[in-house]
């Protein structure tokens, strides 16, 4: 077991713990090619999906993961609540506690909300962060690491991915880093696993304080691809909904870059840039994609793209996380 009580941040995962989750996910993935995909492991346990922010693949992925482990699943879509944030989270948490939730998977627009839910004493449940504001999205980083491990680690005789690591591999994470919890979580987890990360973005989309992150930063996508030949390119969605400023107006991309066309030319992945990558390099995107903005259709649909596989791997990784948090000797954990 891992000693994990909650999964709130990629920083919760030291290397042995991350490897345990990824190895467990490989075992879970192996069960998913069987005719009967359902395991009895979490029978009688209740997993609540508490989503305060829009989501398709992450919510469905957690739901599929919990159901394949035979847990009962309650989907709670809290979007649209007019109660103030703190109160509404507390009241919702007390309701979930009264219902006997064993795990709460939370996505929230406020950075830190999962941490508050885990540590305010409102619920006994294990809390899994499914994305909080621009802060963290640890299961996305785990599924990305799982996908990278399957494609990039050298051991051909170890085809299920068990035991592989990412030492020395180079991942370029490209685009709207400023608003991306995916980028934050990936920088942490990939470096924990021994990979090297380069963030590539226009200066306006690089977060303040990035110097303290364990990665390189570049403003030149062509230079990074041509000179550094990364093993993987992870494209980030331009998060228009977070570009509205304090008044929440939305969609003001032009305060961050001159025009969508200019962004695509400078930071978009297209067929020309694909050809510059080394043969083994893979193309990733967490979804949802803005086709034609950060990634062209031919890049998204190319043989190098593992974007659909990332979604499939997400179920196995979330099964592993729920299993490690909920099964076994909870009382022995801190
Ligand atoms: C990401 C998210 O929600 O942070 N998507 C996801 O979880 N599949 C990235 C994004 O929204 O761009």
Short mmCIF file of C-alpha atoms and ligand atoms in Angstrom, two decimals:
data_model
loop_
_atom_site.label_atom_id
_atom_site.label_comp_id
_atom_site.label_asym_id
_atom_site.label_seq_id
_atom_site.Cartn_x
_atom_site.Cartn_y
_atom_site.Cartn_z
CA UNK A 1 0.00 0.00 0.00
CA UNK A 2 1.06 3.57 -0.47
CA UNK A 3 0.25 5.35 2.80
CA UNK A 4 -1.80 7.87 0.81
CA UNK A 5 -4.93 9.11 2.57
CA UNK A 6 -5.99 11.60 -0.13
CA UNK A 7 -4.69 12.53 -3.57
CA UNK A 8 -4.70 16.31 -3.73
CA UNK A 9 -1.56 17.20 -5.65
CA UNK A 10 1.13 15.59 -7.76
CA UNK A 11 3.42 16.72 -4.94
CA UNK A 12 1.76 14.07 -2.73
CA UNK A 13 3.47 11.44 -4.86
CA UNK A 14 7.08 10.61 -4.15
CA UNK A 15 8.79 8.36 -6.64
CA UNK A 16 8.02 4.98 -5.00
CA UNK A 17 4.37 5.96 -4.49
CA UNK A 18 4.00 7.19 -8.06
CA UNK A 19 5.57 3.98 -9.37
CA UNK A 20 3.18 1.92 -7.19
CA UNK A 21 0.19 3.78 -8.64
CA UNK A 22 1.47 3.33 -12.21
CA UNK A 23 2.25 -0.36 -11.68
CA UNK A 24 -1.19 -0.89 -10.13
CA UNK A 25 -2.72 0.95 -13.10
CA UNK A 26 -0.88 -1.44 -15.45
CA UNK A 27 -2.51 -4.35 -13.62
CA UNK A 28 -5.88 -2.63 -13.80
CA UNK A 29 -5.41 -2.00 -17.53
CA UNK A 30 -4.71 -5.70 -18.05
CA UNK A 31 -8.10 -6.53 -16.50
CA UNK A 32 -9.79 -4.13 -18.90
CA UNK A 33 -9.03 -6.26 -21.94
CA UNK A 34 -10.99 -9.16 -20.41
CA UNK A 35 -14.52 -9.89 -21.50
CA UNK A 36 -15.83 -9.15 -18.00
CA UNK A 37 -14.19 -5.88 -16.97
CA UNK A 38 -15.75 -5.53 -13.55
CA UNK A 39 -13.79 -6.40 -10.41
CA UNK A 40 -15.48 -6.90 -7.01
CA UNK A 41 -12.80 -4.92 -5.13
CA UNK A 42 -14.83 -1.91 -3.92
CA UNK A 43 -18.21 -3.61 -3.50
CA UNK A 44 -20.21 -1.80 -0.83
CA UNK A 45 -18.09 1.37 -1.05
CA UNK A 46 -19.56 4.67 -2.19
CA UNK A 47 -17.70 7.08 -4.47
CA UNK A 48 -19.16 10.55 -4.98
CA UNK A 49 -18.22 12.58 -8.04
CA UNK A 50 -18.58 16.19 -6.94
CA UNK A 51 -18.16 18.42 -9.97
CA UNK A 52 -18.42 22.20 -9.58
CA UNK A 53 -16.90 22.78 -13.00
CA UNK A 54 -17.71 21.43 -16.46
CA UNK A 55 -16.11 18.17 -17.39
CA UNK A 56 -16.77 15.34 -19.78
CA UNK A 57 -13.89 12.94 -19.86
CA UNK A 58 -12.64 13.30 -16.30
CA UNK A 59 -16.07 12.79 -14.73
CA UNK A 60 -16.94 9.88 -17.00
CA UNK A 61 -13.50 8.40 -16.44
CA UNK A 62 -13.85 8.46 -12.64
CA UNK A 63 -17.36 7.06 -12.96
CA UNK A 64 -16.18 4.20 -15.17
CA UNK A 65 -13.23 3.52 -12.84
CA UNK A 66 -15.41 3.36 -9.73
CA UNK A 67 -18.04 1.20 -11.44
CA UNK A 68 -15.45 -1.24 -12.79
CA UNK A 69 -14.34 -1.73 -9.19
CA UNK A 70 -18.00 -2.36 -8.21
CA UNK A 71 -18.33 0.75 -6.06
CA UNK A 72 -21.65 2.59 -5.85
CA UNK A 73 -21.31 5.92 -7.65
CA UNK A 74 -23.20 9.12 -6.95
CA UNK A 75 -22.76 11.93 -9.46
CA UNK A 76 -23.26 15.32 -7.91
CA UNK A 77 -23.12 18.20 -10.33
CA UNK A 78 -22.92 21.28 -8.18
CA UNK A 79 -22.60 23.78 -11.00
CA UNK A 80 -25.03 26.66 -10.79
CA UNK A 81 -25.30 26.77 -7.01
CA UNK A 82 -25.82 30.33 -5.81
CA UNK A 83 -24.59 29.72 -2.28
CA UNK A 84 -21.27 31.37 -1.52
CA UNK A 85 -18.29 29.11 -2.16
CA UNK A 86 -17.16 28.26 1.36
CA UNK A 87 -20.65 27.64 2.72
CA UNK A 88 -21.76 25.66 -0.24
CA UNK A 89 -18.72 23.42 -0.10
CA UNK A 90 -19.18 22.86 3.63
CA UNK A 91 -22.91 22.16 3.36
CA UNK A 92 -22.36 19.83 0.45
CA UNK A 93 -19.59 18.07 2.33
CA UNK A 94 -21.80 17.53 5.38
CA UNK A 95 -24.47 16.04 3.11
CA UNK A 96 -21.95 13.67 1.58
CA UNK A 97 -20.72 12.68 5.01
CA UNK A 98 -24.30 11.95 6.07
CA UNK A 99 -24.68 9.74 2.99
CA UNK A 100 -21.61 7.73 3.97
CA UNK A 101 -19.30 8.61 1.09
CA UNK A 102 -16.05 6.63 1.22
CA UNK A 103 -14.36 8.72 -1.47
CA UNK A 104 -15.14 12.14 -2.86
CA UNK A 105 -13.76 13.03 -6.27
CA UNK A 106 -13.91 16.80 -6.52
CA UNK A 107 -13.46 19.24 -9.37
CA UNK A 108 -13.74 22.87 -8.36
CA UNK A 109 -13.04 26.25 -9.95
CA UNK A 110 -11.31 27.45 -6.78
CA UNK A 111 -7.69 26.38 -6.34
CA UNK A 112 -7.39 24.71 -2.92
CA UNK A 113 -11.02 23.52 -2.62
CA UNK A 114 -10.05 19.80 -2.51
CA UNK A 115 -7.47 20.55 0.18
CA UNK A 116 -10.13 22.31 2.24
CA UNK A 117 -12.55 19.41 1.80
CA UNK A 118 -9.88 16.93 2.87
CA UNK A 119 -8.64 18.84 5.90
CA UNK A 120 -11.57 20.87 7.29
CA UNK A 121 -12.92 17.87 9.21
CA UNK A 122 -16.26 17.90 7.35
CA UNK A 123 -15.89 14.42 5.82
CA UNK A 124 -14.12 11.17 6.66
CA UNK A 125 -13.91 10.24 2.98
CA UNK A 126 -10.73 9.99 0.95
CA UNK A 127 -10.57 13.06 -1.28
CA UNK A 128 -9.31 12.93 -4.85
CA UNK A 129 -8.59 16.18 -6.67
CA UNK A 130 -10.03 15.99 -10.19
CA UNK A 131 -8.85 19.51 -11.02
CA UNK A 132 -8.94 22.67 -8.87
CA UNK A 133 -8.77 26.04 -10.57
CA UNK A 134 -5.40 26.55 -12.19
CA UNK A 135 -3.71 24.59 -9.41
CA UNK A 136 -3.53 20.78 -9.69
CA UNK A 137 -4.89 17.80 -11.61
CA UNK A 138 -2.89 14.86 -10.26
CA UNK A 139 -4.76 11.99 -11.96
CA UNK A 140 -4.22 13.68 -15.33
CA UNK A 141 -0.49 13.77 -14.63
CA UNK A 142 -0.61 10.09 -13.63
CA UNK A 143 -2.40 9.07 -16.81
CA UNK A 144 0.05 11.12 -18.84
CA UNK A 145 3.00 9.47 -17.08
CA UNK A 146 1.39 6.07 -17.63
CA UNK A 147 0.98 6.82 -21.35
CA UNK A 148 4.56 8.11 -21.63
CA UNK A 149 5.89 5.06 -19.83
CA UNK A 150 4.11 2.72 -22.24
CA UNK A 151 5.54 4.47 -25.29
CA UNK A 152 8.94 5.70 -24.26
CA UNK A 153 10.55 3.39 -21.76
CA UNK A 154 12.99 1.08 -23.49
CA UNK A 155 12.17 -2.38 -22.11
CA UNK A 156 10.46 -4.15 -25.01
CA UNK A 157 10.11 -7.33 -22.97
CA UNK A 158 8.14 -5.48 -20.37
CA UNK A 159 5.21 -4.61 -22.55
CA UNK A 160 2.70 -4.01 -19.79
CA UNK A 161 4.66 -1.04 -18.55
CA UNK A 162 5.46 -2.43 -15.10
CA UNK A 163 8.73 -1.22 -13.67
CA UNK A 164 9.56 1.18 -16.45
CA UNK A 165 10.62 4.69 -15.70
CA UNK A 166 11.10 7.96 -17.52
CA UNK A 167 14.68 8.75 -16.58
CA UNK A 168 16.30 11.00 -19.15
CA UNK A 169 13.18 11.37 -21.29
CA UNK A 170 12.37 14.89 -22.46
CA UNK A 171 8.79 16.18 -22.56
CA UNK A 172 7.87 19.56 -24.05
CA UNK A 173 4.66 21.00 -22.59
CA UNK A 174 3.37 23.64 -24.97
CA UNK A 175 0.81 26.43 -24.76
CA UNK A 176 -1.37 27.98 -22.09
CA UNK A 177 0.77 27.05 -19.10
CA UNK A 178 -0.54 30.03 -17.11
CA UNK A 179 -4.03 28.60 -16.73
CA UNK A 180 -3.07 24.93 -16.76
CA UNK A 181 -3.35 22.68 -13.74
CA UNK A 182 -2.32 19.89 -16.12
CA UNK A 183 1.04 21.59 -16.73
CA UNK A 184 1.64 22.20 -13.01
CA UNK A 185 0.88 18.60 -12.08
CA UNK A 186 2.89 17.20 -14.97
CA UNK A 187 6.00 19.25 -14.24
CA UNK A 188 5.99 17.88 -10.71
CA UNK A 189 5.21 14.26 -11.47
CA UNK A 190 7.37 13.89 -14.58
CA UNK A 191 10.40 15.31 -12.82
CA UNK A 192 9.71 13.04 -9.83
CA UNK A 193 9.84 10.15 -12.29
CA UNK A 194 13.17 11.30 -13.72
CA UNK A 195 12.02 13.02 -16.91
CA UNK A 196 13.14 16.46 -18.09
CA UNK A 197 10.44 19.01 -18.90
CA UNK A 198 10.57 22.12 -21.07
CA UNK A 199 7.63 24.51 -20.98
CA UNK A 200 7.05 26.34 -24.25
CA UNK A 201 4.68 29.31 -24.28
CA UNK A 202 4.39 32.98 -25.13
CA UNK A 203 5.72 35.11 -22.25
CA UNK A 204 2.15 36.22 -21.44
CA UNK A 205 1.13 32.62 -20.75
CA UNK A 206 4.06 31.72 -18.51
CA UNK A 207 3.19 31.92 -14.79
CA UNK A 208 5.00 34.30 -12.46
CA UNK A 209 7.49 32.36 -10.35
CA UNK A 210 8.14 29.69 -12.96
CA UNK A 211 11.88 30.02 -12.25
CA UNK A 212 11.26 28.00 -9.12
CA UNK A 213 9.70 25.11 -11.05
CA UNK A 214 11.98 22.16 -11.82
CA UNK A 215 11.90 22.67 -15.60
CA UNK A 216 13.24 24.78 -18.45
CA UNK A 217 11.20 27.52 -20.14
CA UNK A 218 11.34 28.51 -23.80
CA UNK A 219 9.39 30.91 -26.02
CA UNK A 220 10.51 29.19 -29.22
CA UNK A 221 8.61 26.05 -30.24
CA UNK A 222 10.51 25.53 -33.49
CA UNK A 223 13.81 25.84 -31.64
CA UNK A 224 12.83 23.31 -28.97
CA UNK A 225 11.59 20.80 -31.54
CA UNK A 226 14.50 21.19 -33.96
CA UNK A 227 17.36 21.47 -31.48
CA UNK A 228 16.19 19.40 -28.53
CA UNK A 229 14.20 16.68 -30.32
CA UNK A 230 11.80 16.01 -27.42
CA UNK A 231 10.47 12.49 -26.89
CA UNK A 232 6.95 13.81 -26.39
CA UNK A 233 5.07 17.00 -27.07
CA UNK A 234 2.14 17.71 -24.78
CA UNK A 235 -0.13 20.38 -26.20
CA UNK A 236 -2.26 22.41 -23.79
CA UNK A 237 -5.68 23.83 -24.51
CA UNK A 238 -5.94 27.60 -24.79
CA UNK A 239 -8.27 28.11 -21.82
CA UNK A 240 -10.49 30.88 -23.13
CA UNK A 241 -12.87 30.57 -20.18
CA UNK A 242 -10.06 31.64 -17.82
CA UNK A 243 -9.06 34.63 -19.93
CA UNK A 244 -11.87 36.96 -18.96
CA UNK A 245 -10.09 38.89 -16.23
CA UNK A 246 -11.51 39.63 -12.79
CA UNK A 247 -14.96 40.46 -14.13
CA UNK A 248 -15.24 36.96 -15.59
CA UNK A 249 -16.07 38.31 -19.04
CA UNK A 250 -14.41 35.37 -20.78
CA UNK A 251 -12.81 34.80 -24.18
CA UNK A 252 -10.44 37.77 -24.23
CA UNK A 253 -7.59 35.86 -25.80
CA UNK A 254 -6.19 39.01 -27.35
CA UNK A 255 -4.88 40.22 -23.99
CA UNK A 256 -2.59 37.16 -24.07
CA UNK A 257 -1.65 36.93 -27.75
CA UNK A 258 -2.15 39.16 -30.81
CA UNK A 259 -4.60 36.90 -32.63
CA UNK A 260 -5.59 33.23 -32.81
CA UNK A 261 -3.85 32.96 -36.18
CA UNK A 262 -0.63 34.37 -34.75
CA UNK A 263 -0.85 31.93 -31.81
CA UNK A 264 -1.34 28.98 -34.17
CA UNK A 265 1.63 30.06 -36.29
CA UNK A 266 3.93 30.44 -33.33
CA UNK A 267 2.77 27.82 -30.83
CA UNK A 268 0.44 25.48 -32.70
CA UNK A 269 1.41 21.92 -33.56
CA UNK A 270 0.94 21.29 -37.27
CA UNK A 271 2.18 18.87 -39.94
CA UNK A 272 5.41 20.81 -40.51
CA UNK A 273 6.37 20.71 -36.84
CA UNK A 274 5.33 17.04 -36.62
CA UNK A 275 7.85 16.19 -39.34
CA UNK A 276 10.61 17.88 -37.34
CA UNK A 277 10.08 15.56 -34.36
CA UNK A 278 12.16 12.42 -33.88
CA UNK A 279 10.52 9.24 -35.23
CA UNK A 280 9.62 7.82 -31.85
CA UNK A 281 8.11 11.04 -30.46
CA UNK A 282 4.48 11.06 -29.38
CA UNK A 283 1.89 13.82 -29.36
CA UNK A 284 -0.36 14.27 -26.32
CA UNK A 285 -3.26 16.53 -25.38
CA UNK A 286 -5.40 16.28 -22.21
CA UNK A 287 -8.54 17.30 -24.09
CA UNK A 288 -10.77 18.97 -24.89
CA UNK A 289 -8.85 20.14 -27.97
CA UNK A 290 -9.26 23.41 -29.84
CA UNK A 291 -8.59 21.92 -33.25
CA UNK A 292 -7.11 24.55 -35.51
CA UNK A 293 -5.80 26.65 -32.60
CA UNK A 294 -3.20 24.82 -30.48
CA UNK A 295 -3.25 21.68 -32.62
CA UNK A 296 -4.09 21.13 -36.28
CA UNK A 297 -6.44 18.35 -37.33
CA UNK A 298 -3.63 16.44 -39.04
CA UNK A 299 -1.49 16.59 -35.89
CA UNK A 300 -4.41 15.53 -33.68
CA UNK A 301 -5.25 12.60 -35.98
CA UNK A 302 -1.69 11.60 -36.84
CA UNK A 303 -0.14 8.24 -36.01
CA UNK A 304 2.01 9.90 -33.36
CA UNK A 305 -1.02 11.17 -31.46
CA UNK A 306 -1.89 9.12 -28.37
CA UNK A 307 -4.75 11.38 -27.32
CA UNK A 308 -7.48 8.72 -27.39
CA UNK A 309 -5.17 6.30 -25.61
CA UNK A 310 -4.69 8.89 -22.86
CA UNK A 311 -8.44 8.73 -22.24
CA UNK A 312 -8.41 4.93 -22.02
CA UNK A 313 -5.41 4.99 -19.71
CA UNK A 314 -7.24 7.48 -17.51
CA UNK A 315 -9.73 4.80 -16.46
CA UNK A 316 -6.98 2.35 -15.45
CA UNK A 317 -5.10 5.05 -13.54
CA UNK A 318 -8.23 6.19 -11.67
CA UNK A 319 -9.08 2.57 -10.84
CA UNK A 320 -5.61 2.30 -9.33
CA UNK A 321 -6.01 5.51 -7.33
CA UNK A 322 -9.43 4.55 -5.95
CA UNK A 323 -8.20 1.05 -5.20
CA UNK A 324 -5.10 2.24 -3.36
CA UNK A 325 -7.07 4.84 -1.37
CA UNK A 326 -10.04 2.66 -0.48
CA UNK A 327 -9.11 -0.99 -0.43
CA UNK A 328 -7.12 -2.64 2.33
CA UNK A 329 -6.19 -1.46 5.76
CA UNK A 330 -7.34 2.13 5.87
CA UNK A 331 -7.04 2.23 9.65
CA UNK A 332 -3.32 1.61 9.44
CA UNK A 333 -2.77 4.70 7.30
CA UNK A 334 -1.87 8.10 8.60
C1 LIG B 1 -7.98 19.44 -18.48
C2 LIG B 1 -8.56 20.13 -17.28
O1 LIG B 1 -9.77 20.11 -17.07
O2 LIG B 1 -7.77 20.69 -16.55
N1 LIG B 1 -8.83 18.54 -19.12
C3 LIG B 1 -9.09 17.33 -18.60
O3 LIG B 1 -9.08 17.10 -17.41
N2 LIG B 1 -9.34 16.36 -19.49
C4 LIG B 1 -7.36 20.38 -19.43
C5 LIG B 1 -8.24 21.41 -20.06
O4 LIG B 1 -9.37 21.63 -19.67
O5 LIG B 1 -7.73 22.05 -20.98
#
